[in-house]
JSON list of C-alpha atoms in Angstrom, two decimals:
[
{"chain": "V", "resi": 202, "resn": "UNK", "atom": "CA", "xyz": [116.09, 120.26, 102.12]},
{"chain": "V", "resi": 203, "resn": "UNK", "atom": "CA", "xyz": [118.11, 116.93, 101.70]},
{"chain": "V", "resi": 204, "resn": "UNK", "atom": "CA", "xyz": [119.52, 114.62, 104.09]},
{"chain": "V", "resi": 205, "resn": "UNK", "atom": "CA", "xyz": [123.32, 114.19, 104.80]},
{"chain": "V", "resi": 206, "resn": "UNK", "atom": "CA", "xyz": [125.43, 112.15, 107.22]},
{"chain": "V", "resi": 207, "resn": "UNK", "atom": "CA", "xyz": [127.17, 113.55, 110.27]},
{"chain": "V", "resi": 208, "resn": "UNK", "atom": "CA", "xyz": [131.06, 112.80, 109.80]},
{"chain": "V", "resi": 209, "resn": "UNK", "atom": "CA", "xyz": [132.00, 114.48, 112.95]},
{"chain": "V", "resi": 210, "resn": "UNK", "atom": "CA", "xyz": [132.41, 117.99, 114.39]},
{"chain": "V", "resi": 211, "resn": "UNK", "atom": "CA", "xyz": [134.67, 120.87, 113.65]},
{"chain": "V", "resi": 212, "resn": "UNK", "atom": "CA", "xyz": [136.42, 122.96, 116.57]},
{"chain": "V", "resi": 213, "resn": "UNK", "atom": "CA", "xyz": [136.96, 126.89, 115.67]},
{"chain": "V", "resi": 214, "resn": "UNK", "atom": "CA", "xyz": [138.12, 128.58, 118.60]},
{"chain": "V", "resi": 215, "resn": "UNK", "atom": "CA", "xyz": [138.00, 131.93, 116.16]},
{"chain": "V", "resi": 216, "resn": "UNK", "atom": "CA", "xyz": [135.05, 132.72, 114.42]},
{"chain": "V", "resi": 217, "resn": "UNK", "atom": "CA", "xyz": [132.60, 134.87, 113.60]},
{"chain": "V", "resi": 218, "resn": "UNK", "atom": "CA", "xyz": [130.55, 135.84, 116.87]},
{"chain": "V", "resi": 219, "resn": "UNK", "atom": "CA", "xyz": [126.90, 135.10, 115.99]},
{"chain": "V", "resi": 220, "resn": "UNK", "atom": "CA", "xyz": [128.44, 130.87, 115.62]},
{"chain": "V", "resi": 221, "resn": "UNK", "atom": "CA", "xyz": [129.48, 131.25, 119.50]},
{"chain": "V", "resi": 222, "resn": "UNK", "atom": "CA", "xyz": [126.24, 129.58, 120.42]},
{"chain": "V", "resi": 223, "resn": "UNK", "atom": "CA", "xyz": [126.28, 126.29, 118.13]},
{"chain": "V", "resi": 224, "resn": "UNK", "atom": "CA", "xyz": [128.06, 123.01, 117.27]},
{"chain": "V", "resi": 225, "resn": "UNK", "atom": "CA", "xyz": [130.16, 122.82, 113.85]},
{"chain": "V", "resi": 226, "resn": "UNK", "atom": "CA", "xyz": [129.30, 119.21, 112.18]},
{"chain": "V", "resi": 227, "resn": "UNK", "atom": "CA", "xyz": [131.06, 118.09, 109.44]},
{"chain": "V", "resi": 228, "resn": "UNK", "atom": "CA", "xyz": [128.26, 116.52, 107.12]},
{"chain": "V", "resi": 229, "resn": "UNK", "atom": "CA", "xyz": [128.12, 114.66, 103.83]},
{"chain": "V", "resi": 230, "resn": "UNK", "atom": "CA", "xyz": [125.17, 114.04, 101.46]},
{"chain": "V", "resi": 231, "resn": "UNK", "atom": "CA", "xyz": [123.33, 110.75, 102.07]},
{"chain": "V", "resi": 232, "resn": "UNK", "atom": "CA", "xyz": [123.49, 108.52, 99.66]},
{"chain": "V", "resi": 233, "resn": "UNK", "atom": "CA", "xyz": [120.08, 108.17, 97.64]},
{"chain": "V", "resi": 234, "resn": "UNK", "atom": "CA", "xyz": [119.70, 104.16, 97.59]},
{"chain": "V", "resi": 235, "resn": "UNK", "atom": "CA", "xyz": [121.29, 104.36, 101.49]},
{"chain": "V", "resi": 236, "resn": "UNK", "atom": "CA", "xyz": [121.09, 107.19, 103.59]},
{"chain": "V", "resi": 237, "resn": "UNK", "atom": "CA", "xyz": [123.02, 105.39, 106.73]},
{"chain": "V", "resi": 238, "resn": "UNK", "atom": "CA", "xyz": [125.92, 105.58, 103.70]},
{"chain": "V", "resi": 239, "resn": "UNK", "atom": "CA", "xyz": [127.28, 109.09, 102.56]},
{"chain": "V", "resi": 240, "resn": "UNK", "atom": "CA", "xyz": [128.99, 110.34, 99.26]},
{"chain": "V", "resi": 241, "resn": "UNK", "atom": "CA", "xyz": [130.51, 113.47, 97.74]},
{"chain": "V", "resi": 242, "resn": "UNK", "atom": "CA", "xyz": [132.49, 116.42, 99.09]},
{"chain": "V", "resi": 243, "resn": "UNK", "atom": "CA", "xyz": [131.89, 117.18, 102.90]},
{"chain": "V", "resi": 244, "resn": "UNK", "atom": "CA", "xyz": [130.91, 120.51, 104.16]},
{"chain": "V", "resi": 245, "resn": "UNK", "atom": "CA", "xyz": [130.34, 122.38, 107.12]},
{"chain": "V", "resi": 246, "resn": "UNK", "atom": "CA", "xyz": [127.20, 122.94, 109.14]},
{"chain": "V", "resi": 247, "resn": "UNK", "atom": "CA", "xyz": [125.77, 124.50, 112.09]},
{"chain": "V", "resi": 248, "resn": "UNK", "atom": "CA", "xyz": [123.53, 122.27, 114.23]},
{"chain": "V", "resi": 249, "resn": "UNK", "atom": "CA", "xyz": [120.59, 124.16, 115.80]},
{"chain": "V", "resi": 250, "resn": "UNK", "atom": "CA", "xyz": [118.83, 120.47, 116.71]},
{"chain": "V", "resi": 251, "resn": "UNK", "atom": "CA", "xyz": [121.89, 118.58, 118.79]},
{"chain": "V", "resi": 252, "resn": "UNK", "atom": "CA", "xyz": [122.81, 116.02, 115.69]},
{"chain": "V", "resi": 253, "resn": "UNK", "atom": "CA", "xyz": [125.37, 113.38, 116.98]},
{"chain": "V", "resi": 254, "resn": "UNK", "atom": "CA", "xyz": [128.28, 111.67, 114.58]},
{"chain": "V", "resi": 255, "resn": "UNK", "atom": "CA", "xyz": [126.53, 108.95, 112.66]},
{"chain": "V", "resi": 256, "resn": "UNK", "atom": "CA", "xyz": [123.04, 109.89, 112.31]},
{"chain": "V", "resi": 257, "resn": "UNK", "atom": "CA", "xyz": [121.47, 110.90, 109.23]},
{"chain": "V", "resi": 258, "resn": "UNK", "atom": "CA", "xyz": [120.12, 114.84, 109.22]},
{"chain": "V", "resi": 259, "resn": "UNK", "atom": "CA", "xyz": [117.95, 117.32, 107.81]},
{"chain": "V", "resi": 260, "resn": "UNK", "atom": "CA", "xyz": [120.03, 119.87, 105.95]},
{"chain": "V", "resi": 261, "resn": "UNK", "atom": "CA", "xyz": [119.10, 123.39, 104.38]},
{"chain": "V", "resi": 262, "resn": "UNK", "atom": "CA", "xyz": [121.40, 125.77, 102.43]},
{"chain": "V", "resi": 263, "resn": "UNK", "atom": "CA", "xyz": [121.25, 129.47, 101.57]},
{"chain": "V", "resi": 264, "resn": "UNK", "atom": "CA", "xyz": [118.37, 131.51, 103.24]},
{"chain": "V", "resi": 265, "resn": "UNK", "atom": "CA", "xyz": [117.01, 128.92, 104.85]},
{"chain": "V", "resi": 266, "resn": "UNK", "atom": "CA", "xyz": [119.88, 128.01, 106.29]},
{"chain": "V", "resi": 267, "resn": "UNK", "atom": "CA", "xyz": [120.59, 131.65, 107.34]},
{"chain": "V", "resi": 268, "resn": "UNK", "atom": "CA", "xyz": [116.46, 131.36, 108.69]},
{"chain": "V", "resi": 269, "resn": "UNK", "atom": "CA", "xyz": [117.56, 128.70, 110.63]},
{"chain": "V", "resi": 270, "resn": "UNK", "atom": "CA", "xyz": [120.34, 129.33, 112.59]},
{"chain": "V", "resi": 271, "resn": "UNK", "atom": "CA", "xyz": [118.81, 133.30, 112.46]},
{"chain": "V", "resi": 272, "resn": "UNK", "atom": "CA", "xyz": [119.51, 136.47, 110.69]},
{"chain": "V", "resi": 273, "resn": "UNK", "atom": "CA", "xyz": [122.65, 137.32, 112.66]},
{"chain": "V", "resi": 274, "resn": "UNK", "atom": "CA", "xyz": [124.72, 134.65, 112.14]},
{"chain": "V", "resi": 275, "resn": "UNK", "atom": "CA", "xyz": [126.73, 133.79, 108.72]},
{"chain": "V", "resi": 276, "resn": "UNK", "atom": "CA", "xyz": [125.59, 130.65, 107.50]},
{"chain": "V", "resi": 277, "resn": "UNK", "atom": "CA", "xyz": [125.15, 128.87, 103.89]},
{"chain": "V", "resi": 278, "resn": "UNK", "atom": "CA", "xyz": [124.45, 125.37, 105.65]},
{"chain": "V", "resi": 279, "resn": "UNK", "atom": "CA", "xyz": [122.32, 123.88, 108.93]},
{"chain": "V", "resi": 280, "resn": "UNK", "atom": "CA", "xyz": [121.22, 121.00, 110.22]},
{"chain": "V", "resi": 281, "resn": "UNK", "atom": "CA", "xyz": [117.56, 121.48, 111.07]},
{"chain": "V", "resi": 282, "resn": "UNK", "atom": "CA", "xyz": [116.37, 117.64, 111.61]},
{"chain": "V", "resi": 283, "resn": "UNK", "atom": "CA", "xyz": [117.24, 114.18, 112.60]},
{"chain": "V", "resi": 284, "resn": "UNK", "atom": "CA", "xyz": [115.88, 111.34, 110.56]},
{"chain": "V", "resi": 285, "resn": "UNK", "atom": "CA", "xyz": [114.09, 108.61, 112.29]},
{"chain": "V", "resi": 286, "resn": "UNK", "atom": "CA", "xyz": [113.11, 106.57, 109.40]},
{"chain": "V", "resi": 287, "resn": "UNK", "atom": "CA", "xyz": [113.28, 107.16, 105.63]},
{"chain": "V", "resi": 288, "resn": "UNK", "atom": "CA", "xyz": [110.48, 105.57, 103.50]},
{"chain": "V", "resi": 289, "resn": "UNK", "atom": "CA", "xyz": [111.32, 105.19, 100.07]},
{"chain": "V", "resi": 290, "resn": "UNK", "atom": "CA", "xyz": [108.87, 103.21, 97.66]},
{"chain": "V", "resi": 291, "resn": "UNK", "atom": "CA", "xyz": [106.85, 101.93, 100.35]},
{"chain": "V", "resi": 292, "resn": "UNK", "atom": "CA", "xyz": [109.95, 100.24, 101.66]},
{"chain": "V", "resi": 293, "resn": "UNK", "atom": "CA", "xyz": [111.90, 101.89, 104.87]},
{"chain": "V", "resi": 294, "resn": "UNK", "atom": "CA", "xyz": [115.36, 102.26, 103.80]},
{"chain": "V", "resi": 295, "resn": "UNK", "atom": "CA", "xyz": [117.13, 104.02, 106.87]},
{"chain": "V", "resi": 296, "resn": "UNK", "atom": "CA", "xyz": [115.89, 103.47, 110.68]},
{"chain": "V", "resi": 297, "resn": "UNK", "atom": "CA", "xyz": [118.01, 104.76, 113.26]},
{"chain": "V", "resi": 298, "resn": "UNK", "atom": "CA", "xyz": [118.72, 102.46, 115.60]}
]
């Protein structure tokens, strides 16, 4: 599990069948010193927990990810989580506000 930043959605009208039923986000990994700030490539995830653009997430890849959004649908990344606060070193470095 690691957290990521929502950059916004993704609109398919065509896809696989077993996506009908969720949102497509288009997250980022959060950045370890900031979470509210993101870095590397972007990818795309289904959200089975109602994520918004902006807030920092929960992600899981592979079978987990599969787990997740369940065995039928085709999935290598989902948002499972929103992050309220991150603690790091005693010290909160991400609230959401």
């Amino acid at each position: 599990m690691r957290l990521a930043k929502v950059l916004g959605q993704v609109v398919s009208t065509a896809k696989e069948p077993g996506l009908d039923r969720f949102t497509l986000l288009l997250v980022q990994d959060a950045d370890d010193d900031e979470p509210d700030r993101s870095a590397g490539p972007c990818a795309v995830a289904v959200d089975v927990v109602g994520a918004g653009v902006g807030e920092v997430v929960l992600v899981v890849s592979g079978g987990a990810a599969r787990v997740a959004a369940g065995a039928d649908t085709p999935t290598d990344l989902a948002v499972v989580g929103i992050a309220d606060t991150v603690i790091r070193d005693r010290a909160v470095v991400y609230r959401k506000e």
